Amino acid sequence: MSKSCKRLYPGLFLLGAATAALVFAAPQTCAEALRHGLALCGGSLLVSLFPFLVVSALIMRSGAGEVLGVLLWPVVRCIGLRSRSAGSVLLIGLVGGFAPAAAAAAEAVRSRELTPQEASALLPACICSGPSFVILTVGEQLLGSRTAGICLFAAQVLAGWLTAALLCRVRGIPEPLPAPPTAVQATPPPALDAILAQAAVTYLKLCGFVLYFRLLAAGCGLLLPAALAPFPAMLLEVCSGCDYAARTGLWASGLCCAALSVQGASVLLQVRTLCPQEVSFKPLLWGRVLHLPLSLALFYLGLPQDAVESFNTLCARVVPMQADAREKPEKSLGEFQCIVSNPPYIPRADIETLDTSVKDYEPHLALDGGEDGLDFYRSISEKWKEALAPGGRLYFEVGIGQADNVLRIMRTQGFGDIQVVKDHHDIPRVVFGTLCTEL
């Protein structure tokens, strides 16, 4: 009997055991994380990645890389490289993000337009998230400001270029490939179907990374306090990292910038999968260390003087204030044409039955609606109607099964023309009415 056996990898075994334990311990959380990952892969990620994987292959294999590289030739020279194809890889990274850039760098190495050393030196400059994700998803959707997204994207790109230039000066500038002999016959480009098939396989691989690392990030979110949850998510997967970071309030923009800079293990492993083995990964890893402080500094330097306004387009029209919804409003507030409220409406006894992601991370003050879940509806309808102008309206979001009770409460307090609006799942979700004037 043979005594030989396969080499053991304890790290992979522990990761597998932890993943299995997570799935059995929190199946609902895992399912939710995977659903979000699938939605991401079938939505914004599909639009921002798959077309550019095809575009990068078409550009590099058509021989147009050197032509397009002229557009960013000054940046390439500042970094310290001399290949015009490096410019096209930078351009693809600028427009499409890290995956198309890594695919383009790999194709340039295979077609001998770049040496593996040049590709290694170029990776820190082009491995960043694409503009559609940073500006639209992180900036507009998560932070509530396209201006913030533009500042984040500019900081990421400039920090990447500076990082690559610094590393080239420290590690030495790689030599370009010598000109090929004239007798060598050019290899014919592959057919379009082969390019599309390769792009599809690559995209599916990338989606696998996104799904798995979102699962791990959700597991870390369960184990850690809410304040610490963004940090492991940032180290694991950039989308989850930005999602957690955007919920932190005052530090949301800085933490989103850090998450985009680090990129996470998911992105780094995706890039490793796309690039040939002869392309060294060390410059990219060292580059993440340099990129983080540079991107944060550039981001805050690039913000408008009043940083708050860059994250909220309503600042000029909104006055924030704090008041107790259970007490009568001060007369100094004046009168309002309408009041909109989404109060705590969970019955106190039901709070412990809520999903862990809600009961363990949401403040109980934001959930507890009293014994029957209707305390705030009674208080606001009774006490805040004094702040409504005659004919003013009061709008409530309500929980499942509460619409009729809230309607009766409002009618008792003098509201008329009361209407109930259903949500997309045909559940009564909004109750609103008009304050009746005395005849």
PDB file of C-alpha atoms in Angstrom, residues 76 86 91 95-96 100 104 107 114 125 131 162 165 188 217 221 228 233 240 283-284 286 306 309 311-312 328 391 398:
ATOM      1  CA  VAL A  76       2.570  55.936 -18.880  1.00  0.00           C
ATOM      2  CA  ALA A  86       0.475  50.093 -21.316  1.00  0.00           C
ATOM      3  CA  LEU A  91      -7.486  53.390 -20.532  1.00  0.00           C
ATOM      4  CA  VAL A  95     -13.370  53.076 -18.219  1.00  0.00           C
ATOM      5  CA  GLY A  96     -14.124  49.482 -17.221  1.00  0.00           C
ATOM      6  CA  PRO A 100     -11.208  44.413 -17.850  1.00  0.00           C
ATOM      7  CA  ALA A 104      -6.224  43.475 -20.994  1.00  0.00           C
ATOM      8  CA  GLU A 107      -3.772  39.614 -23.133  1.00  0.00           C
ATOM      9  CA  LEU A 114       4.052  43.812 -22.577  1.00  0.00           C
ATOM     10  CA  ALA A 125      -2.176  51.847 -11.618  1.00  0.00           C
ATOM     11  CA  PRO A 131     -16.707  54.701 -12.812  1.00  0.00           C
ATOM     12  CA  LEU A 162       0.979  57.840  -8.165  1.00  0.00           C
ATOM     13  CA  ALA A 165       5.054  55.655 -10.311  1.00  0.00           C
ATOM     14  CA  PRO A 188      -4.097  35.513 -36.642  1.00  0.00           C
ATOM     15  CA  ALA A 217     -18.692  39.298   4.874  1.00  0.00           C
ATOM     16  CA  GLY A 221     -21.268  41.060  10.262  1.00  0.00           C
ATOM     17  CA  LEU A 228     -16.733  47.003  13.553  1.00  0.00           C
ATOM     18  CA  ALA A 233     -16.202  43.458   4.934  1.00  0.00           C
ATOM     19  CA  SER A 240     -20.013  44.650   0.853  1.00  0.00           C
ATOM     20  CA  PRO A 283       3.739  45.265  -6.729  1.00  0.00           C
ATOM     21  CA  LEU A 284      -0.045  45.143  -6.507  1.00  0.00           C
ATOM     22  CA  TRP A 286       2.537  46.679  -1.883  1.00  0.00           C
ATOM     23  CA  ASP A 306     -18.233  72.672   2.610  1.00  0.00           C
ATOM     24  CA  GLU A 309     -23.041  69.838   0.969  1.00  0.00           C
ATOM     25  CA  PHE A 311     -23.113  64.531   0.172  1.00  0.00           C
ATOM     26  CA  ASN A 312     -26.580  65.975   0.269  1.00  0.00           C
ATOM     27  CA  LYS A 328     -46.323  68.303  21.780  1.00  0.00           C
ATOM     28  CA  GLY A 391     -56.148  71.229   5.515  1.00  0.00           C
ATOM     29  CA  VAL A 398     -47.510  51.248   8.887  1.00  0.00           C
TER      30      VAL A 398
END
